[in-house]
Short mmCIF file of C-alpha atoms and ligand atoms in Angstrom, two decimals:
data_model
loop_
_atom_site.label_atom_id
_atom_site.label_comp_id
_atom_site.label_asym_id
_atom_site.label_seq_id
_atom_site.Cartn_x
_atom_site.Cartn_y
_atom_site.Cartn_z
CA UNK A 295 -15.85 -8.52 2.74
CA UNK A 296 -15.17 -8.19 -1.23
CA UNK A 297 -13.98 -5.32 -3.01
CA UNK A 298 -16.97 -3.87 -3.87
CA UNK A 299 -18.18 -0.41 -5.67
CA UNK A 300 -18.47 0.86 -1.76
CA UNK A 301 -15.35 -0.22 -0.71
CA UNK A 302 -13.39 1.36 -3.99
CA UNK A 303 -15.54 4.99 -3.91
CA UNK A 304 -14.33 4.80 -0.52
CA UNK A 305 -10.71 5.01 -1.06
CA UNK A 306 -10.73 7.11 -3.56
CA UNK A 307 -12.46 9.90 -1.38
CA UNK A 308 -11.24 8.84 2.04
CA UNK A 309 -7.87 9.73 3.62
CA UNK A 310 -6.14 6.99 3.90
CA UNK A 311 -5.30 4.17 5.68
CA UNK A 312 -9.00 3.12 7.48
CA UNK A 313 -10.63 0.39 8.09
CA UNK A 314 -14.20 -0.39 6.55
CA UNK A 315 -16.31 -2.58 8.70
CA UNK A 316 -19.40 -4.29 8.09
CA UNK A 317 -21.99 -4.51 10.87
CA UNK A 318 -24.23 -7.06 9.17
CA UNK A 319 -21.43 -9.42 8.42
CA UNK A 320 -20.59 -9.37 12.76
CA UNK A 321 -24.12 -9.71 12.60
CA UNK A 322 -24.13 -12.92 10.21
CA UNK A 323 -20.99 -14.64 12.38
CA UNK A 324 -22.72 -14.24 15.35
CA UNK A 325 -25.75 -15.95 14.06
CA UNK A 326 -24.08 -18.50 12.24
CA UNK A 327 -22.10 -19.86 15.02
CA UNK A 328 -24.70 -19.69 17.62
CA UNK A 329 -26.71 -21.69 14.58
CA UNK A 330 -23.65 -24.29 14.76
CA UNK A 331 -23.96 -25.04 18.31
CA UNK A 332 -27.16 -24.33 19.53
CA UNK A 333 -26.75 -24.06 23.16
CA UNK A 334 -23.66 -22.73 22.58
CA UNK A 335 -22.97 -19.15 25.13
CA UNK A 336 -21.22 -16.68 23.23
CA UNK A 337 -18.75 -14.24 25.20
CA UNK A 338 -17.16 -12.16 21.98
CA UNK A 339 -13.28 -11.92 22.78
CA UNK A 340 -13.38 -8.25 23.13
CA UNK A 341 -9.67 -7.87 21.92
CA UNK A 342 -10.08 -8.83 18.28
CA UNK A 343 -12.12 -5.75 17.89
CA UNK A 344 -13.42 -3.47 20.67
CA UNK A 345 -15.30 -0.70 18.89
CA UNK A 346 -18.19 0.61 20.73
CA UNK A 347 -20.51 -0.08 17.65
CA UNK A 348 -19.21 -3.74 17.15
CA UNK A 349 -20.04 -4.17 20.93
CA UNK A 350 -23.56 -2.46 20.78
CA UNK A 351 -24.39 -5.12 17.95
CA UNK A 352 -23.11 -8.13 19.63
CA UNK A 353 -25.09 -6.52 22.53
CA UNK A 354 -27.80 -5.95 20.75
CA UNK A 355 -27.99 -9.62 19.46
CA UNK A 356 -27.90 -11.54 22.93
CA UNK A 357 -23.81 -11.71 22.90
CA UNK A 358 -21.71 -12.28 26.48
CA UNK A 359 -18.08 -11.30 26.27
CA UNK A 360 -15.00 -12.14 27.17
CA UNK A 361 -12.52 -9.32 28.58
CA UNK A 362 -8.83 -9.54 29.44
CA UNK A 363 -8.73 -6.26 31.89
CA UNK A 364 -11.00 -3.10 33.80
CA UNK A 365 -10.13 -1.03 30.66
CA UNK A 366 -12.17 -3.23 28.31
CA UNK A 367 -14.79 -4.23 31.48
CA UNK A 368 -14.99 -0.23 31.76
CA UNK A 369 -15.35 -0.29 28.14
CA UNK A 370 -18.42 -2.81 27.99
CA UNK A 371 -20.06 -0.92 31.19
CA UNK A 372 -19.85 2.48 29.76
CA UNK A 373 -22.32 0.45 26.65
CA UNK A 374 -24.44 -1.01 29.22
CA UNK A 375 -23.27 -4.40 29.10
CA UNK A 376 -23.94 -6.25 32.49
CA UNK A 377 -21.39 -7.99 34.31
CA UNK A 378 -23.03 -11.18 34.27
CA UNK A 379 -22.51 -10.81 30.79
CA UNK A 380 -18.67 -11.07 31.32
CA UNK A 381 -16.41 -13.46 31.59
CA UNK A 382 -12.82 -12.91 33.10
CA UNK A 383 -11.01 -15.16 31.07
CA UNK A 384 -6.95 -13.58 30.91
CA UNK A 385 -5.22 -16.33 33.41
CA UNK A 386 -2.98 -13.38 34.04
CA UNK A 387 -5.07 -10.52 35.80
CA UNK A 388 -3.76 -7.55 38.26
CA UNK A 389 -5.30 -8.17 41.61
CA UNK A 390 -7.02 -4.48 41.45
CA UNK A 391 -8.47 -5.60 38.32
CA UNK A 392 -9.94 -8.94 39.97
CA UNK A 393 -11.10 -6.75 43.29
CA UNK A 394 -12.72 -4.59 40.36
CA UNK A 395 -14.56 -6.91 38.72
CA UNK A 396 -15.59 -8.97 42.07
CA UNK A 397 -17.15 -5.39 43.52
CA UNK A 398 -19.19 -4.68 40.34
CA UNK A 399 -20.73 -8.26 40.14
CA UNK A 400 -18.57 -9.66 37.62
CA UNK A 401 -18.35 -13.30 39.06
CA UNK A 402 -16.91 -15.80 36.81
CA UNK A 403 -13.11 -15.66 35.95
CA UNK A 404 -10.42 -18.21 34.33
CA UNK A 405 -6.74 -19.65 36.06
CA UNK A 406 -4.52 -22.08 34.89
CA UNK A 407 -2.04 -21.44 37.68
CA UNK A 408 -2.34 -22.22 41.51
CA UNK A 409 -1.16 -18.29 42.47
CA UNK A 410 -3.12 -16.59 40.17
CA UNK A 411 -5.82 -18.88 41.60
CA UNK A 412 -5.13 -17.84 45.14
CA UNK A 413 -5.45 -14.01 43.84
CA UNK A 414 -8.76 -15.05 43.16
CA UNK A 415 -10.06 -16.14 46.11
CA UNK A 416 -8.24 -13.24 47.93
CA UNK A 417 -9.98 -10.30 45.80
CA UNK A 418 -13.18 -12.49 44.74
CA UNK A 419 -14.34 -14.63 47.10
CA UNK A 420 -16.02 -17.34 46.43
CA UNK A 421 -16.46 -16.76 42.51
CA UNK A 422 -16.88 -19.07 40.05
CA UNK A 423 -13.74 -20.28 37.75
CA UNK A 424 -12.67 -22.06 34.72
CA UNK A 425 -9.62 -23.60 34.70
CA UNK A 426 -7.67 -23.20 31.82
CA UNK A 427 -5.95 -26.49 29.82
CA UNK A 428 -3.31 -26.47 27.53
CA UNK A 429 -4.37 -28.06 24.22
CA UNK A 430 -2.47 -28.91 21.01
CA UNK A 431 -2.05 -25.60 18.81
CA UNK A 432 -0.26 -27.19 15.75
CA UNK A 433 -2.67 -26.05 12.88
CA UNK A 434 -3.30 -22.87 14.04
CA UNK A 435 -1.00 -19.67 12.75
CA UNK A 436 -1.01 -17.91 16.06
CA UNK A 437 -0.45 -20.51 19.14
CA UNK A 438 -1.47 -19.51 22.49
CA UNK A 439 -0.89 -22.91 23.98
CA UNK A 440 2.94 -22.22 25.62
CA UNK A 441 2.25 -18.97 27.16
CA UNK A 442 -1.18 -20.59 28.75
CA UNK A 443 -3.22 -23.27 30.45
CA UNK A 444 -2.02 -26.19 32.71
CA UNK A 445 -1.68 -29.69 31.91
CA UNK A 446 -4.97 -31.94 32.14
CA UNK A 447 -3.60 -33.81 35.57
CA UNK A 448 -2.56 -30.09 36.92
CA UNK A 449 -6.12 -29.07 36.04
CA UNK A 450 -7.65 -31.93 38.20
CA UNK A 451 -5.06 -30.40 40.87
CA UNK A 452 -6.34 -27.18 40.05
CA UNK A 453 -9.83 -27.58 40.41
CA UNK A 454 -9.22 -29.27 43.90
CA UNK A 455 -7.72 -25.90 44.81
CA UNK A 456 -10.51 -23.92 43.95
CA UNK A 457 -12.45 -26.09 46.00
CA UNK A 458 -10.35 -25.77 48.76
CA UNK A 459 -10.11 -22.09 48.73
CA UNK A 460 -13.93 -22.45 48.83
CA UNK A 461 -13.80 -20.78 44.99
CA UNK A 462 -16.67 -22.59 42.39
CA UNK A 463 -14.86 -24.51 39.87
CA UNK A 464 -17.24 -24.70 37.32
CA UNK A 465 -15.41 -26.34 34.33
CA UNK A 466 -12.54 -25.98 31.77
CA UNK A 467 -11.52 -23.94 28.89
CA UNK A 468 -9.27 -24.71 26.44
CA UNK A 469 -8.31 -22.38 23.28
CA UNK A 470 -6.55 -24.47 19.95
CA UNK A 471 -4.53 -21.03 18.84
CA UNK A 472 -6.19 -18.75 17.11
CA UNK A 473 -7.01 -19.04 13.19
CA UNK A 474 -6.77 -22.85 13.15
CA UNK A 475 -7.49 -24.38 10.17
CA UNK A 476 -8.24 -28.16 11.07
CA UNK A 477 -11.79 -29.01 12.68
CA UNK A 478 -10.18 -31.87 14.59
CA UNK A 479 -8.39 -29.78 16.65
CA UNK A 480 -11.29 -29.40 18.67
CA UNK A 481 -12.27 -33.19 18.69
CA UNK A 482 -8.80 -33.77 20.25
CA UNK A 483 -9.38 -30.58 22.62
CA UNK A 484 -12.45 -31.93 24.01
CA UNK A 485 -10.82 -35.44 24.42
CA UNK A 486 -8.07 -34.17 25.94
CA UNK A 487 -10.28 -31.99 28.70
CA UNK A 488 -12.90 -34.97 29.29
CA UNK A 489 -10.26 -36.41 31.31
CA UNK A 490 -10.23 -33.44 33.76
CA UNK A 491 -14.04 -33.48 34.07
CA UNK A 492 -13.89 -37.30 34.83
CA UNK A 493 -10.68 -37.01 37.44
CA UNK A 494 -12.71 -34.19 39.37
CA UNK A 495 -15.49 -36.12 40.10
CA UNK A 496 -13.63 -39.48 40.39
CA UNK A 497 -10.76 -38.24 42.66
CA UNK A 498 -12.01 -35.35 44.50
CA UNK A 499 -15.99 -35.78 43.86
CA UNK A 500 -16.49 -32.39 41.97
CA UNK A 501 -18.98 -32.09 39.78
CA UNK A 502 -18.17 -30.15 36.65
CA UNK A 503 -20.68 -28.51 34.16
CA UNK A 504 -18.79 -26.18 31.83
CA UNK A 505 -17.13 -26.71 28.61
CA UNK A 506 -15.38 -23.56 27.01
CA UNK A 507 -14.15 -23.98 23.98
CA UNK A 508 -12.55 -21.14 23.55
CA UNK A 509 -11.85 -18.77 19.87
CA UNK A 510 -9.73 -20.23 17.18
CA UNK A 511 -12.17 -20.35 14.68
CA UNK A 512 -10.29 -18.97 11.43
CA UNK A 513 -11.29 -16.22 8.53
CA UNK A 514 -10.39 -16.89 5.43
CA UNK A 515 -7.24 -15.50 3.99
CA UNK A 516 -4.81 -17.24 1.44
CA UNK A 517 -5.69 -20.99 2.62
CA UNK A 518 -8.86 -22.75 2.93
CA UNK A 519 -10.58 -22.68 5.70
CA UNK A 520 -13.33 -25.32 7.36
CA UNK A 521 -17.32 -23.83 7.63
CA UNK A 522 -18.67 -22.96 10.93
CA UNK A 523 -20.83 -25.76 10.69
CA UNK A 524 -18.16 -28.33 10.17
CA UNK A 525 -16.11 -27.21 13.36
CA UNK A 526 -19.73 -27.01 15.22
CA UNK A 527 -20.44 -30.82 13.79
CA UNK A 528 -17.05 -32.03 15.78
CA UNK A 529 -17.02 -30.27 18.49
CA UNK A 530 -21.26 -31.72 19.48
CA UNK A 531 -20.06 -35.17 18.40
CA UNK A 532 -16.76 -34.95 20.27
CA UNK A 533 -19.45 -33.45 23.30
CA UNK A 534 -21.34 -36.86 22.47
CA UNK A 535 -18.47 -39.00 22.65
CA UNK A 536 -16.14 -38.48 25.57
CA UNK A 537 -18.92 -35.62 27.75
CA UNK A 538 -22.31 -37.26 27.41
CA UNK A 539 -22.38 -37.99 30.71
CA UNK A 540 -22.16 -34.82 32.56
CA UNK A 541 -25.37 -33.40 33.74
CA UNK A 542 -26.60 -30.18 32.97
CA UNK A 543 -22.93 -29.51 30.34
CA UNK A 544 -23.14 -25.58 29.64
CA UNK A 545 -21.35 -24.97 26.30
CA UNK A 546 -19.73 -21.79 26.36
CA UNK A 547 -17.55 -19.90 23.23
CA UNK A 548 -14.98 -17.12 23.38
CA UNK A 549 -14.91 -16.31 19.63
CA UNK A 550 -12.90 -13.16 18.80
CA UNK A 551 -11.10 -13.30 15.45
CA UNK A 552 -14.34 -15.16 13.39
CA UNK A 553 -16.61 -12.76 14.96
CA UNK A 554 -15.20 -10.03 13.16
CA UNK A 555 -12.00 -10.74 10.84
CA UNK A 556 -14.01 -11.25 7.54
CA UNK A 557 -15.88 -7.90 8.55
CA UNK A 558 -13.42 -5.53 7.07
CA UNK A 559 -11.28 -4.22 4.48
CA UNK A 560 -7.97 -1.95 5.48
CA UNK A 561 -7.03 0.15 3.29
CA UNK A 562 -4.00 1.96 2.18
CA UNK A 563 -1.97 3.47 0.19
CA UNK A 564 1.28 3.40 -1.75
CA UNK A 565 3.99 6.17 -0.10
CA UNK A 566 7.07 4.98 -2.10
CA UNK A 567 8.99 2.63 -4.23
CA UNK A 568 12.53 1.92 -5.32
CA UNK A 569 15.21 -0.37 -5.47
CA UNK A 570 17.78 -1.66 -2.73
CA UNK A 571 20.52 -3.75 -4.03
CA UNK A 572 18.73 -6.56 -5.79
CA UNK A 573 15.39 -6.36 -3.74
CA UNK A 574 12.34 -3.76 -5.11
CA UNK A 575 10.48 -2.27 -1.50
CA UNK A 576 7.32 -0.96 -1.56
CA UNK A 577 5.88 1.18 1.23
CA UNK A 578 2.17 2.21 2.04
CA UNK A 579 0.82 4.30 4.81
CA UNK A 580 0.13 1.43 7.35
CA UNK A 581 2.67 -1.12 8.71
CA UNK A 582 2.79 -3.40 11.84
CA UNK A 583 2.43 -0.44 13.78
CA UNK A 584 -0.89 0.42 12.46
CA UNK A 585 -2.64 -2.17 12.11
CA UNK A 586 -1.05 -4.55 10.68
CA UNK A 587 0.59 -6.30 13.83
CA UNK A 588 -0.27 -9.87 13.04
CA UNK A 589 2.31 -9.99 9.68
CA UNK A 590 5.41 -9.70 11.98
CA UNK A 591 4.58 -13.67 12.20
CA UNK A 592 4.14 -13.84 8.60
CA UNK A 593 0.32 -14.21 9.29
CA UNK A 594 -0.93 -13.87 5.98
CA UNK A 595 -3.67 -11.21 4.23
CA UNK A 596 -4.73 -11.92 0.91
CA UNK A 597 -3.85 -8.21 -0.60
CA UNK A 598 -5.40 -6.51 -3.69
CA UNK A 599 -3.88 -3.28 -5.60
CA UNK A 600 -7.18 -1.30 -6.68
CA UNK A 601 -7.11 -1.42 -11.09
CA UNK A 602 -3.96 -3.49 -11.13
CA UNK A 603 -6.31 -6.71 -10.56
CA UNK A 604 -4.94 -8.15 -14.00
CA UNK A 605 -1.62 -7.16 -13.89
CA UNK A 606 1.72 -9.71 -13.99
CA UNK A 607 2.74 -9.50 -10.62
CA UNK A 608 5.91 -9.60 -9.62
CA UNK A 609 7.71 -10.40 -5.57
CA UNK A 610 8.17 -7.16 -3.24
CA UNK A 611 9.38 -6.23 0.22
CA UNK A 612 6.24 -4.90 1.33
CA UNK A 613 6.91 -2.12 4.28
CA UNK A 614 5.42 0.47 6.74
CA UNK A 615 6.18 3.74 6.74
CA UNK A 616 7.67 4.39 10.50
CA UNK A 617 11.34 4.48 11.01
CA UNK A 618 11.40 0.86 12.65
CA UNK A 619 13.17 -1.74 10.80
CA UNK A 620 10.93 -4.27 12.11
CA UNK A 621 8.29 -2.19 10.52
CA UNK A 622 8.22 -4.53 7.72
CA UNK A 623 5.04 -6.29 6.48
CA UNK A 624 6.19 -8.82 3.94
CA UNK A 625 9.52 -10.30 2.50
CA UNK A 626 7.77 -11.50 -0.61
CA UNK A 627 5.09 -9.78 -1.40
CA UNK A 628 3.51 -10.81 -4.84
CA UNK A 629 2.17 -7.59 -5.78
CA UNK A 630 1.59 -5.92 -9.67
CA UNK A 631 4.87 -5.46 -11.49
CA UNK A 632 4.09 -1.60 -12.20
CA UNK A 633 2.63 -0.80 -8.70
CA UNK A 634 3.46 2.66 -7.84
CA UNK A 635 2.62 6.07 -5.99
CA UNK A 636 -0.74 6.51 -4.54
CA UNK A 637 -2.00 2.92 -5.87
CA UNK A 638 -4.73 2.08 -3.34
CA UNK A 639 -3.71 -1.46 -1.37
CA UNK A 640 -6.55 -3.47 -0.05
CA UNK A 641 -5.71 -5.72 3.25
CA UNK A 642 -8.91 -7.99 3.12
CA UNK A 643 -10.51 -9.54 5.47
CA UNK A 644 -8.25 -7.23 7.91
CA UNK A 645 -11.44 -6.84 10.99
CA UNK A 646 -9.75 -8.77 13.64
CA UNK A 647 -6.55 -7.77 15.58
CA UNK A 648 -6.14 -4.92 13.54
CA UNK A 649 -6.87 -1.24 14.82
CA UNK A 650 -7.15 -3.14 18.22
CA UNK A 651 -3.36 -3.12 18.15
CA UNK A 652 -2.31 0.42 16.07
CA UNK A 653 -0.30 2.53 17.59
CA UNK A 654 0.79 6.67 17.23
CA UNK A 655 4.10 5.59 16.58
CA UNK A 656 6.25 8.32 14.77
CA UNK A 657 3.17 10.57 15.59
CA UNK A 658 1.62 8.53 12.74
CA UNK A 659 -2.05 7.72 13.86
CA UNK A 660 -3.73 4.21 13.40
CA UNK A 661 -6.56 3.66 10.44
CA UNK A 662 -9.40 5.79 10.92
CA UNK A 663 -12.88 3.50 11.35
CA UNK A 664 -15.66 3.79 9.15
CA UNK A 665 -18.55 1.62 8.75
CA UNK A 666 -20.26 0.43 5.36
CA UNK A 667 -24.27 0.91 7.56
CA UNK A 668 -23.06 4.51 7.10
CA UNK A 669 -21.26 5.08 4.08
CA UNK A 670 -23.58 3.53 2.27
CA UNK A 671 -26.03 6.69 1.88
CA UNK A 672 -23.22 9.72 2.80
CA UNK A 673 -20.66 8.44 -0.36
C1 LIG B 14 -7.91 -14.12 22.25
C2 LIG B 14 -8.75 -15.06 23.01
C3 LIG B 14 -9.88 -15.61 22.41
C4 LIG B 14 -10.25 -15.33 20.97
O1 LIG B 14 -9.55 -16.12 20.10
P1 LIG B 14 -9.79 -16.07 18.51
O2 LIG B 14 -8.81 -17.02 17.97
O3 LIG B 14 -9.60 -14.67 18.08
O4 LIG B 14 -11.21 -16.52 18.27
C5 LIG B 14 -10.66 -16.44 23.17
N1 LIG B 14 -10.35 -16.73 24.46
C6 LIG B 14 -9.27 -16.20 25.06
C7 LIG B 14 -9.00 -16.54 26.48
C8 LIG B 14 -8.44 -15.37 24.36
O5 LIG B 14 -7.34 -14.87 24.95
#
């Protein structure tokens, strides 16, 4: 989303910091990618964005989704989202929250570990799973691939498991770190997991039909980024190449950050400036605490300082306004040389992992959420 006469009326009559979201653009990502792999599932990663309205669209538009816990299965319920429209897919679940799902119909969950496996089959008997397998995460800005999935020949092991605690081991799921900015990440993904497919059948005869391919797809920001299309391209002819074989394949997605990052404009506002030793800070009303969580990793937002467009700019310690020192945003922030009280900072393209994460820290509430489908005619 640009800076547009909406979004600039907007701050200028809005308190600030908020978020200004875009329904149609959700809209246009979810279309686009199920356009770029056609019989593609869609489960929307609820965690890049959970607001109810966001949901209803996705909804609204034929979308499954993925959930991580029974607050955000609760969450999708209480919008009349079925459970068949879930997937399970945090490897790391409480076993309340697995009995939970099980006993409301939910039926199809993800493991990359033999315990959290026999959890499973303890609290959900004879459910379906996707075992989950550690791909390469290198040119992506925020890995995932330490903290989760098993190796390919541990997935083989895995899926024997399942078998044997008479769970369904459907398939595999894979995930090459979220905001990854090279298409052939996937190509190697899905050359990588072919092997488990072919070791199932081949070593313990099990027949597997599901390829999940996870999120990952990036928004843009400050670096180019590959189309939809182009990542949906490689990923069918990577399908054609090492999976044309398998019967019946069932393509599923978990897209969170694509779904919804390019959405939305936060917006804030300068609180203070001045000089320490040889560095200038600048502080506006929303730091990693409210919102903007993702910048402790130097994740970066391409930022715009409302009628200072033109201006030389100049670099800045860019910084929230709680009492944290980690509170910081940027070391180097190139922002206009005479930026001062009360100028309006734009954060765009700032949908995705954003309010999901703010916190009340220092009794200092996250953005408020506003939506353009309603501002349009009220502002
Ligand atoms: C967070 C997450 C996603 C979404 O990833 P994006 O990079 O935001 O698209 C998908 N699947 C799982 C299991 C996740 O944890």
């Amino acid at each position: 989303m640009t800076v547009n006469e909406l979004v600039r009326k907007a701050a200028k009559k809005l308190e600030t910091p908020f978020l200004l979201i875009d329904l149609d653009i959700v809209e246009e990502n979810y279309r686009k990618l199920a356009n770029a792999i056609p019989d593609c599932r869609i489960f929307y990663a609820v965690k890049a964005n959970s607001h109810p309205r966001i949901i209803e669209r996705l909804r609204d538009l034929g979308s499954s989704f993925d959930v991580a816990s029974v607050g955000e299965i609760n969450k999708l319920l209480s919008l009349n989202v079925t459970p068949d429209r879930m997937i399970f897919a945090n490897p790391i679940k409480r076993e309340k929250d697995i009995a939970y799902a099980y006993d409301i119909g939910l039926n199809l969950f993800a493991a990359d570990s033999p315990m959290e496996l026999e959890k499973i089959a303890e609290n959900a008997p004879g459910s379906q799973v996707v075992i989950r397998v550690a791909v390469e995460n290198r040119h992506s800005d925020w890995p995932l691939s330490r903290k989760f999935g098993a190796d390919p020949m541990t997935a083989v092991q895995l899926i024997e498991q399942a078998a044997r605690l008479r769970l369904k081991p459907v398939g595999v799921s894979f995930h090459v770190g979220s905001q990854n900015y090279d298409p052939k990440s996937w190509w190697n993904a899905i050359e990588s997991v072919a092997r488990v497919f072919y070791w199932a059948e081949k070593l313990h005869g099990i027949n597997l039909n599901v390829l999940d391919i996870g999120g990952g797809i990036p928004v843009k920001h400050v670096k180019p980024i590959p189309t939809v299309d182009e990542i949906g391209n490689i990923v069918e002819q990577a399908i054609n190449e090492y999976l044309g074989g398998v019967k019946d394949l069932q393509i599923f997605a978990e897209p969170g950050r694509s779904m919804v990052g390019d959405s939305a404009i936060l917006v804030t506002r300068v609180l203070l400036r001045c000089q320490r030793g040889s560095e200038e800070w600048v502080y506006i009303d929303a730091g990693v605490f409210h919102g903007l969580m993702e910048t402790i990793e130097n994740f970066r937002y391409e930022i715009v300082v409302e009628g200072k467009e033109d201006e030389q700019k100049m670099p800045f310690v860019l910084a929230g306004p709680t009492c944290d020192s980690v509170d910081k945003v940027y070391d180097d922030a190139m922002l206009p040389y005479n930026i001062t009280l009360d100028d309006i900072v734009y954060f765009i393209n700032a949908g995705a992992y954003t309010v999901e994460y703010a916190t009340n820290f220092n009794g200092i509430p996250g953005p408020k959420v506003y939506f353009v489908q309603d501002l349009a005619s009220t502002i």
